Coordinates of C-alpha atoms in Angstrom, one line a residue:
M205 CA -3.6 15.6 -29.4
S206 CA -6.2 18.2 -30.8
G207 CA -9.4 20.0 -31.3
L208 CA -11.9 18.8 -33.4
A209 CA -14.4 21.3 -35.8
L210 CA -16.7 20.3 -38.7
V211 CA -20.2 21.5 -40.1
L212 CA -21.8 18.9 -43.0
G213 CA -24.4 19.9 -45.2
P214 CA -25.7 21.6 -47.7
G215 CA -23.6 24.9 -47.3
A216 CA -21.4 25.1 -45.7
D217 CA -21.7 28.1 -43.3
R218 CA -17.9 29.0 -43.6
P219 CA -17.9 31.9 -41.0
T220 CA -19.8 30.2 -38.7
F221 CA -17.0 27.0 -39.3
Q222 CA -14.0 29.5 -38.4
R223 CA -16.1 30.9 -35.4
M224 CA -15.6 27.1 -34.4
L225 CA -12.4 26.6 -35.1
A226 CA -11.3 29.9 -33.6
A227 CA -12.4 29.0 -29.9
L228 CA -10.4 25.5 -29.3
A229 CA -7.4 27.2 -31.0
P230 CA -5.7 27.0 -27.0
R231 CA -6.6 23.1 -28.1
G232 CA -3.9 22.9 -30.6
D233 CA -0.4 24.5 -31.6
L234 CA -1.7 24.3 -36.1
A235 CA -4.3 24.7 -38.1
E236 CA -5.0 22.8 -40.6
T237 CA -8.0 22.4 -42.6
R238 CA -10.6 20.8 -45.9
H239 CA -13.3 22.6 -47.9
R240 CA -15.9 20.6 -49.9
P241 CA -19.1 21.6 -50.6
D242 CA -21.0 20.2 -47.8
L243 CA -18.3 19.8 -45.5
L244 CA -16.2 22.0 -43.9
A245 CA -13.3 19.9 -41.5
G246 CA -10.7 21.3 -39.9
V247 CA -8.6 20.3 -35.7
Q248 CA -6.7 22.2 -34.3
R249 CA -3.6 19.3 -33.5
L250 CA -1.3 19.1 -30.6
R251 CA 2.2 18.1 -32.4
I252 CA 2.7 14.6 -30.5
V253 CA 3.4 11.4 -32.6
D254 CA 5.0 11.5 -35.5
R255 CA 5.0 15.1 -35.7
D256 CA 5.9 16.7 -38.8
R257 CA 4.4 13.2 -40.9
A258 CA 0.2 12.9 -39.2
R259 CA -1.1 16.6 -41.0
Q260 CA -5.6 17.0 -40.4
P261 CA -7.9 16.2 -41.7
W262 CA -6.1 12.9 -43.0
C263 CA -7.3 11.7 -46.0
S264 CA -8.2 8.4 -47.4
A265 CA -5.6 7.5 -50.5
D266 CA -8.6 7.6 -53.0
G267 CA -9.8 10.8 -51.3
R268 CA -12.9 9.0 -50.5
W269 CA -13.0 9.2 -46.8
L270 CA -12.0 12.6 -44.9
L271 CA -10.7 11.7 -40.1
C272 CA -10.9 14.6 -37.8
Y273 CA -9.7 12.9 -35.0
N274 CA -8.4 14.4 -31.7
G275 CA -6.7 11.3 -28.6
E276 CA -4.5 8.9 -29.0
V277 CA -4.7 5.1 -29.6
Y278 CA -1.9 3.2 -27.3
N279 CA -1.5 0.0 -29.4
H280 CA -1.5 2.4 -33.4
R281 CA 1.8 0.1 -33.4
E282 CA 0.2 -3.3 -32.8
L283 CA -1.9 -2.5 -35.1
A284 CA -0.2 -1.2 -37.9
A285 CA 1.7 -3.9 -38.0
E286 CA -1.7 -6.2 -37.9
L287 CA -2.9 -3.3 -40.7
A288 CA 0.6 -4.1 -43.1
R289 CA 0.1 -7.6 -42.7
L290 CA -3.6 -7.9 -44.6
G291 CA -1.5 -5.4 -47.7
R292 CA -3.4 -2.0 -46.2
R293 CA 0.1 0.0 -47.3
M294 CA 1.2 2.8 -44.7
R295 CA 2.3 6.4 -45.8
T296 CA 3.5 7.5 -41.5
E297 CA 4.2 5.6 -38.0
S298 CA 1.0 8.3 -36.8
D299 CA -1.7 7.1 -34.6
T300 CA -4.0 9.6 -37.0
E301 CA -3.8 7.6 -40.1
V302 CA -4.3 3.6 -37.9
V303 CA -7.1 5.1 -37.0
L304 CA -8.4 5.8 -40.0
E305 CA -7.7 2.6 -42.1
A306 CA -8.2 0.2 -38.7
F307 CA -11.7 1.7 -39.6
L308 CA -11.4 1.2 -43.8
A309 CA -10.4 -2.4 -42.9
W310 CA -12.8 -3.9 -40.0
G311 CA -16.0 -0.8 -40.6
P312 CA -17.3 0.6 -37.8
A313 CA -16.0 -2.6 -35.9
A314 CA -12.4 -1.6 -35.8
V315 CA -13.7 1.2 -32.6
D316 CA -13.3 -2.3 -30.2
R317 CA -9.9 -2.6 -31.1
L318 CA -8.1 0.5 -30.3
R319 CA -6.4 1.0 -26.8
G320 CA -6.5 4.5 -25.5
D321 CA -8.9 7.4 -25.0
F322 CA -10.6 8.9 -28.8
A323 CA -12.9 11.1 -30.0
I324 CA -13.3 10.0 -33.8
A325 CA -14.9 11.9 -36.8
I326 CA -15.5 10.4 -40.5
A327 CA -16.2 11.6 -43.8
D328 CA -17.7 9.6 -46.7
T329 CA -17.5 12.3 -49.1
V330 CA -19.5 10.1 -51.4
T331 CA -21.9 9.4 -49.0
G332 CA -22.1 12.5 -47.2
R333 CA -23.0 11.4 -44.2
L334 CA -20.2 10.5 -40.6
Y335 CA -18.7 8.1 -38.2
L336 CA -18.9 8.8 -35.0
A337 CA -17.0 7.2 -32.1
R338 CA -15.6 8.1 -28.7
D339 CA -13.0 6.6 -26.7
P340 CA -16.0 4.1 -24.1
L341 CA -14.5 6.4 -20.7
G342 CA -15.2 9.0 -22.6
V343 CA -11.1 10.7 -21.3
R344 CA -11.9 12.6 -25.2
P345 CA -15.3 14.7 -25.9
L346 CA -16.6 15.4 -28.6
Y347 CA -20.3 17.1 -29.1
W348 CA -22.5 17.9 -31.6
A349 CA -25.8 20.4 -32.8
R350 CA -28.4 20.5 -35.7
R351 CA -28.7 24.1 -37.2
L352 CA -30.9 25.0 -41.0
R353 CA -30.4 20.8 -41.7
R354 CA -26.5 21.0 -41.4
L355 CA -24.9 18.5 -38.5
Y356 CA -22.1 20.8 -36.8
V357 CA -19.6 18.4 -35.2
A358 CA -17.3 20.1 -32.3
S359 CA -15.1 19.2 -29.2
E360 CA -16.5 21.6 -26.9
V361 CA -19.4 23.3 -25.9
K362 CA -17.6 26.5 -26.4
A363 CA -17.4 26.1 -29.6
L364 CA -21.3 25.3 -30.5
V365 CA -22.5 27.9 -28.2
P366 CA -23.1 30.5 -31.2
L367 CA -25.2 28.1 -32.7
N368 CA -28.1 28.9 -30.4
A369 CA -29.1 25.4 -30.8
P370 CA -29.4 22.1 -28.2
I371 CA -26.1 21.4 -27.3
H372 CA -25.8 16.8 -27.2
E373 CA -22.2 14.2 -26.3
V374 CA -21.0 11.6 -28.3
P375 CA -21.4 9.5 -25.2
P376 CA -18.5 7.3 -23.9
G377 CA -18.3 4.0 -25.3
Q378 CA -20.9 5.1 -28.3
H379 CA -20.7 4.9 -32.4
G380 CA -23.1 5.4 -35.5
W381 CA -23.5 6.8 -38.6
A382 CA -24.9 10.2 -39.0
D383 CA -26.1 12.6 -41.3
A384 CA -26.9 16.9 -41.6
G385 CA -30.4 16.1 -42.0
T386 CA -31.5 13.8 -39.0
G387 CA -28.2 13.9 -36.7
P388 CA -26.3 11.0 -35.4
D389 CA -27.9 8.0 -35.1
L390 CA -25.3 6.6 -31.9
V391 CA -25.6 3.3 -30.4
P392 CA -23.1 1.7 -27.7
Y393 CA -20.0 -1.3 -28.5
R394 CA -18.5 -1.0 -24.8
D395 CA -20.6 -1.5 -22.1
L396 CA -19.0 -0.4 -18.4
A397 CA -21.6 -3.0 -17.0
L398 CA -20.2 -5.8 -18.4
F399 CA -16.3 -4.7 -17.5
G400 CA -15.2 -7.4 -15.7
A401 CA -18.4 -9.4 -16.5
G402 CA -18.1 -13.9 -16.5
K403 CA -14.4 -12.8 -14.3
P404 CA -14.0 -14.4 -10.8
V405 CA -13.3 -12.0 -7.5
L406 CA -10.5 -10.6 -6.5
A407 CA -11.2 -11.5 -2.9
D408 CA -7.9 -12.8 -2.2
P409 CA -5.5 -9.3 -1.8
T410 CA -2.2 -11.4 -2.5
E411 CA -4.1 -12.2 -6.0
A412 CA -5.6 -8.7 -6.4
A413 CA -2.3 -6.5 -5.2
R414 CA -0.4 -8.7 -7.8
L415 CA -2.7 -8.4 -10.5
L416 CA -3.1 -3.9 -10.1
R417 CA 0.7 -3.8 -10.3
A418 CA 1.5 -5.3 -13.4
A419 CA -1.6 -3.7 -14.4
F420 CA -1.0 0.0 -13.9
Q421 CA 2.6 -0.7 -14.2
E422 CA 1.8 -1.3 -18.3
S423 CA -1.1 1.3 -18.5
V424 CA 1.8 4.1 -17.2
R425 CA 4.1 2.7 -20.1
I426 CA 2.8 2.6 -22.9
R427 CA 1.7 6.5 -22.0
V428 CA 4.6 7.3 -21.6
E429 CA 6.1 6.1 -24.9
T430 CA 7.5 9.2 -26.0
D431 CA 10.6 11.4 -27.2
L432 CA 9.0 14.3 -25.1
T433 CA 9.6 15.8 -22.0
V434 CA 6.6 13.7 -19.1
G435 CA 4.9 15.5 -16.9
V436 CA 3.1 15.3 -13.4
P437 CA 0.9 17.1 -11.2
F438 CA 1.4 16.0 -8.3
S439 CA -0.1 16.7 -4.7
G440 CA 1.5 14.0 -2.4
G441 CA -1.2 11.8 -2.8
L442 CA -1.2 8.1 -3.4
D443 CA -2.2 8.5 -6.6
S444 CA -0.7 11.2 -8.1
T445 CA 3.2 9.2 -6.0
L446 CA 2.4 6.3 -7.8
V447 CA 2.5 7.9 -11.5
L448 CA 4.8 9.5 -10.3
L449 CA 7.1 6.9 -9.1
Y450 CA 5.6 5.1 -12.7
A451 CA 6.3 7.3 -15.0
R452 CA 10.3 7.7 -12.8
Q453 CA 10.8 4.5 -13.3
L454 CA 9.9 4.1 -17.7
H455 CA 10.5 7.8 -18.9
H456 CA 14.5 8.7 -19.3
D457 CA 12.9 13.3 -18.3
C458 CA 10.2 13.3 -16.3
V459 CA 9.2 16.7 -14.1
A460 CA 6.6 17.5 -11.4
F461 CA 4.3 19.8 -11.2
T462 CA 2.8 20.8 -7.8
V463 CA 1.0 24.3 -6.5
G464 CA -0.8 25.4 -3.6
A465 CA -0.6 28.0 -0.8
P466 CA 2.4 28.6 0.8
D467 CA 2.2 27.0 3.9
S468 CA -0.3 24.3 2.1
P469 CA -0.6 19.9 2.5
D470 CA -0.2 19.5 -1.1
L471 CA 2.9 21.0 -1.4
R472 CA 4.3 19.8 2.2
Y473 CA 3.9 16.2 0.8
A474 CA 4.4 16.7 -2.5
R475 CA 8.9 19.3 -1.8
R476 CA 9.4 16.4 0.8
L477 CA 9.1 12.4 -1.8
A478 CA 9.9 14.8 -4.5
A479 CA 13.7 16.1 -2.8
A480 CA 13.9 11.8 -1.9
L481 CA 13.6 10.8 -5.8
G482 CA 15.8 13.4 -6.8
V483 CA 13.0 14.2 -9.8
H484 CA 13.1 17.8 -10.5
H485 CA 9.8 19.8 -8.7
E486 CA 8.0 22.9 -10.4
T487 CA 6.3 24.3 -7.0
I488 CA 3.6 26.6 -7.6
E489 CA 2.6 29.2 -4.7
V490 CA -0.6 30.2 -4.7
R491 CA -1.1 32.4 -1.7
P492 CA -5.3 32.5 -1.2
R493 CA -5.4 36.6 -1.5
D494 CA -4.0 35.8 -5.1
L495 CA -7.2 35.2 -6.4
G496 CA -10.7 37.1 -7.6
L497 CA -13.2 36.8 -9.3
E498 CA -11.9 37.0 -12.6
D499 CA -10.3 33.7 -12.2
V500 CA -12.9 31.9 -10.8
R501 CA -14.9 33.1 -13.6
E502 CA -11.9 32.6 -17.0
A503 CA -12.1 28.9 -14.5
V504 CA -15.9 28.5 -15.0
R505 CA -15.1 30.2 -18.5
M506 CA -12.9 26.7 -19.8
I507 CA -13.7 23.6 -18.8
E508 CA -17.5 24.1 -19.3
P509 CA -18.5 23.2 -15.6
T510 CA -22.0 20.5 -15.6
E511 CA -20.9 20.5 -11.3
Y512 CA -19.9 22.7 -8.6
G513 CA -17.0 21.4 -7.7
D514 CA -14.5 21.0 -10.3
V515 CA -14.4 24.4 -10.3
C516 CA -12.9 25.2 -7.3
D517 CA -10.9 21.8 -8.9
A518 CA -9.9 24.2 -11.7
V519 CA -9.2 27.0 -10.3
V520 CA -6.1 25.9 -8.8
S521 CA -5.5 23.8 -12.2
V522 CA -4.7 26.7 -14.3
P523 CA -2.3 28.1 -11.9
L524 CA -0.1 24.0 -12.5
F525 CA -1.1 24.1 -16.8
R526 CA 0.0 27.6 -16.9
R527 CA 3.2 26.8 -15.0
V528 CA 3.4 23.6 -17.2
H529 CA 2.7 24.8 -21.3
D530 CA 5.4 28.3 -20.0
L531 CA 8.2 25.2 -20.0
G532 CA 7.3 23.5 -22.4
V533 CA 5.4 20.2 -21.4
R534 CA 3.7 19.1 -23.6
V535 CA 2.7 15.6 -22.4
V536 CA 1.3 14.6 -18.6
L537 CA -0.1 12.3 -17.3
T538 CA -2.6 12.5 -13.5
G539 CA -3.8 11.0 -10.8
D540 CA -7.3 11.2 -11.4
G541 CA -9.7 8.0 -12.0
A542 CA -8.8 6.5 -9.0
D543 CA -10.8 7.1 -6.8
T544 CA -13.6 6.3 -8.6
L545 CA -12.2 3.3 -9.2
F546 CA -11.1 1.8 -5.7
G547 CA -12.9 3.4 -3.2
G548 CA -12.2 6.7 -2.1
Y549 CA -15.7 8.3 -1.2
P550 CA -17.4 7.6 1.9
T551 CA -20.5 7.0 -0.5
Y552 CA -19.3 4.0 -1.4
H553 CA -19.1 2.1 2.5
Q554 CA -22.3 3.3 3.4
V555 CA -24.9 1.9 1.1
N556 CA -25.5 -2.0 -0.1
P557 CA -23.4 -4.4 -1.9
E558 CA -26.0 -3.8 -5.0
A559 CA -26.3 0.1 -4.6
A560 CA -22.9 -0.2 -4.1
R561 CA -22.0 -1.1 -7.4
R562 CA -24.9 0.4 -9.0
L563 CA -23.2 3.6 -7.4
Y564 CA -20.0 2.7 -8.1
L565 CA -20.8 2.8 -12.5
Y566 CA -23.0 5.6 -11.5
K567 CA -19.7 7.9 -10.9
I568 CA -17.1 5.2 -13.3
K569 CA -19.5 7.2 -16.3
N570 CA -20.1 10.6 -15.2
L571 CA -16.3 11.3 -15.0
C572 CA -16.7 11.9 -18.8
R573 CA -18.4 15.3 -17.5
T574 CA -16.9 16.1 -14.4
E575 CA -13.2 15.5 -13.4
L576 CA -12.2 14.0 -17.0
Q577 CA -14.1 17.6 -18.8
R578 CA -12.2 20.0 -15.6
I579 CA -8.9 17.9 -17.2
D580 CA -9.4 18.0 -20.6
R581 CA -10.7 21.5 -21.0
V582 CA -7.9 23.3 -18.5
G583 CA -4.7 21.0 -20.4
L584 CA -6.2 21.8 -23.3
G585 CA -6.6 25.0 -22.5
H586 CA -2.7 25.5 -22.2
G587 CA -1.2 23.4 -25.6
V588 CA -1.3 20.0 -22.4
E589 CA -2.5 16.7 -23.5
A590 CA -3.2 15.0 -20.1
R591 CA -3.9 11.5 -20.0
V592 CA -5.6 9.0 -17.3
P593 CA -3.2 6.1 -16.5
F594 CA -5.8 4.6 -13.3
L595 CA -8.6 4.3 -16.3
D596 CA -6.9 2.2 -19.0
P597 CA -9.5 -0.6 -19.9
A598 CA -7.9 -2.6 -18.1
M599 CA -7.2 -1.3 -14.8
V600 CA -11.4 -0.2 -14.5
E601 CA -11.9 -3.6 -15.7
L602 CA -9.5 -5.1 -12.4
A603 CA -11.1 -2.3 -10.1
T604 CA -14.5 -3.9 -11.5
R605 CA -13.9 -7.4 -9.8
L606 CA -12.7 -5.9 -6.1
P607 CA -15.1 -7.1 -3.5
R608 CA -16.3 -3.4 -1.2
E609 CA -14.1 -5.5 1.0
L610 CA -11.1 -4.9 -0.5
R611 CA -11.6 -0.4 -1.0
M612 CA -11.9 0.0 2.6
R613 CA -10.6 -2.0 5.2
H614 CA -9.5 -1.0 8.7
G615 CA -11.0 2.3 8.2
R616 CA -8.5 3.4 4.7
E617 CA -10.1 3.5 2.0
K618 CA -9.3 2.3 -1.3
W619 CA -7.2 -0.1 0.5
I620 CA -6.3 -2.2 -1.8
L621 CA -3.5 0.6 -3.9
R622 CA -2.1 1.7 0.0
H623 CA -1.4 -2.5 0.1
A624 CA -0.4 -3.2 -3.3
F625 CA 2.6 -0.5 -3.4
A626 CA 3.0 -0.9 0.7
D627 CA 6.2 -1.2 -0.4
L628 CA 7.0 1.6 -3.0
L629 CA 5.1 4.4 -1.1
P630 CA 6.9 6.3 2.3
R631 CA 4.8 6.0 5.4
D632 CA 3.7 9.2 5.2
I633 CA 2.2 8.7 1.7
R634 CA 0.7 6.3 2.2
E635 CA -1.4 6.9 5.6
R636 CA -2.3 10.2 4.3
P637 CA -6.0 9.7 3.9
A638 CA -7.8 11.2 0.4
S639 CA -8.3 15.3 -0.2
P640 CA -9.4 17.2 -3.1
L641 CA -7.9 19.2 -5.1
A642 CA -8.7 21.9 -3.5
Y643 CA -8.6 20.6 -0.1
G644 CA -5.5 20.3 -0.1
S645 CA -4.1 22.5 -2.3
G646 CA -5.5 25.6 0.7
L647 CA -7.4 26.6 -1.3
Y648 CA -10.7 25.8 -0.8
E649 CA -11.9 28.6 1.7
R650 CA -11.5 31.4 -1.0
I651 CA -12.8 30.3 -4.2
R652 CA -15.7 29.4 -1.7
L653 CA -16.0 32.8 -1.6
Y654 CA -17.1 32.5 -5.3
R655 CA -19.3 29.9 -5.4
P656 CA -22.9 31.8 -5.0
L657 CA -21.6 33.0 -9.1
F658 CA -20.9 30.0 -10.6
A659 CA -23.9 29.0 -12.0
R660 CA -24.9 32.5 -12.6
F661 CA -21.0 32.5 -14.4
H662 CA -22.5 29.5 -16.2
R663 CA -24.8 30.5 -17.8
S664 CA -24.0 33.9 -19.0
F665 CA -21.0 31.3 -21.1
G666 CA -24.3 29.8 -23.2
Y667 CA -23.2 26.5 -21.9
A668 CA -26.9 26.2 -20.5
L669 CA -28.1 25.1 -23.9
Y670 CA -26.0 22.6 -23.2
G671 CA -26.8 21.4 -19.7
P672 CA -27.5 23.4 -15.9
M673 CA -24.7 23.3 -13.5
R674 CA -25.8 20.7 -10.7
R675 CA -25.5 20.6 -7.3
D676 CA -22.5 17.7 -6.5
L677 CA -23.5 14.6 -6.7
D678 CA -22.2 13.9 -3.3
T679 CA -23.8 16.3 -1.9
V680 CA -27.6 15.9 -3.5
L681 CA -26.1 11.8 -2.1
T682 CA -25.6 12.8 1.3
R683 CA -29.3 14.6 1.7
C684 CA -31.1 11.7 0.2
G685 CA -29.8 8.6 2.3
H686 CA -27.0 7.3 -0.2
D687 CA -30.1 6.3 -2.4
L688 CA -28.8 7.6 -6.2
D689 CA -32.3 6.9 -7.6
R690 CA -33.7 10.2 -5.4
A691 CA -30.1 11.4 -5.8
L692 CA -31.3 12.2 -9.4
A693 CA -34.5 12.7 -9.3
E694 CA -33.8 15.3 -6.8
G695 CA -31.0 16.7 -9.1
R696 CA -33.1 16.8 -12.1
A697 CA -35.8 19.1 -10.4
R698 CA -33.6 21.1 -8.6
P699 CA -29.9 21.9 -9.6
D700 CA -29.4 24.2 -8.1
H701 CA -28.1 25.4 -5.1
T702 CA -30.5 26.9 -2.6
V703 CA -30.1 30.7 -1.5
F704 CA -29.6 29.3 2.2
E705 CA -26.7 27.2 0.4
H706 CA -25.3 29.7 -1.0
A707 CA -25.4 31.7 1.9
R708 CA -23.5 28.8 4.0
D709 CA -20.8 29.0 1.7
L710 CA -20.6 33.0 2.5
A711 CA -20.6 32.4 6.5
G712 CA -18.1 29.3 5.6
A713 CA -15.4 31.2 3.9
A714 CA -16.2 35.0 5.7
R715 CA -14.7 32.6 9.1
W716 CA -11.8 31.4 7.3
R717 CA -11.1 34.9 6.4
V718 CA -11.4 36.3 9.6
G719 CA -9.3 33.6 11.5
P720 CA -5.8 34.8 10.8
V721 CA -6.8 38.8 12.4
V722 CA -7.9 37.2 15.3
R723 CA -4.9 34.9 15.6
R724 CA -2.7 37.5 14.2
L725 CA -4.1 39.9 16.6
T726 CA -3.5 37.3 19.3
G727 CA -1.1 36.4 18.7
T728 CA -1.9 32.3 18.1
G729 CA -0.5 32.5 14.6
R730 CA 0.6 33.9 11.6
E731 CA -1.1 35.2 8.7
D732 CA -0.8 33.1 5.6

């Protein structure tokens, strides 16, 4: 795992390159660079796999090809064995070397063989061109900008902001060649809309449950293949509980982390289950009044948000990942993506089946700009790699084959997950409704006080060069009668909240602040 930075083009600018690399410093524990006349390449490497030998930028044996790579390829051992049978000699046991050797053996088609989360930049030092690729879900980020006939590539928007030029992403599931003069020419190699295409609908709950359990166990297994301690951000909800249950079963050294206000639902549920499982459990208690303006500003700076809701969850996530880092844990498995895949959003069930599928596919494609972007930035902002077992391609393919009737049944969202793992889940966890992190932690109303400042902070960091910060899609969808086309059009026409909407937030937060005081004075409750 790492943060990568490259400058390609005549007279590549070293001071700018060094600033780019410095902006990515929290993503790794070792800065590694290579300089060529028209190419500057560097990586902030977080050492996880073959930690001593997997140096970057990685060069081919003949010196022509140079790789900067961010991510994990979970089938790298199988690919290494296949490459060995083709006569390719490996110098390490790292997935880094496998990525470049696979490219040299199979060309750009190699990207379709990689099972994992990755952002790849491979420079051809002879032709001066650069090959770029990103994993199908966009778990790992990759951005580019152009200025003065030079191409700049980086893992985060903040590394490119000083260029004062429009910033673009390499979209998930796309790859292609770039040169300094024209920028990238990208094409899809994997289309999420075709996941599960040609395969039958999983209408039988028993069969769907069997396949989901097998796929999820395998997804967790390949993500805990490490000699390092594995952490699990654990809210006591359905998704993180499933991750913790399997991580604990499949890895010898597992730690759960929970953040929340002292009497929050997340802490109550998590403490009870962690004690029952005998799992090492780290709790981070945050009183609402401890969160202030600088916490919100830092969350915006860190995650480069594209939607409002991600800021609220990021403010809560920061103290959790700070504790993870302080304990020396470098790898965590999260429950992100399950709501999107398995029907955790009411909107899916308020439109006709065709509209629901369109919305479903849009939300999956947009994860890279919302939930996944938040978890990448907050995690690697503290030198911690976050892995997302629910978003393994096998899990996504199965989810696309599920009918709506298995996503919600008897009024319960994510019904198929609750059914598939019913024998493993305590009843209170199985029946607990889905709740966003900021709500379950008991900290949302405090953070809500600062919502009118989110977009201002966003602009102050120069992130508008990538795009505006928008209202949450679900909020706009509700206002547009759950019509996706109308919601997207309205979001483009008016991305930010109105003054009235911000005033409503402030009024709601003010009521929340006054409530504990009234209860204390009347003897009906106590202040947290």
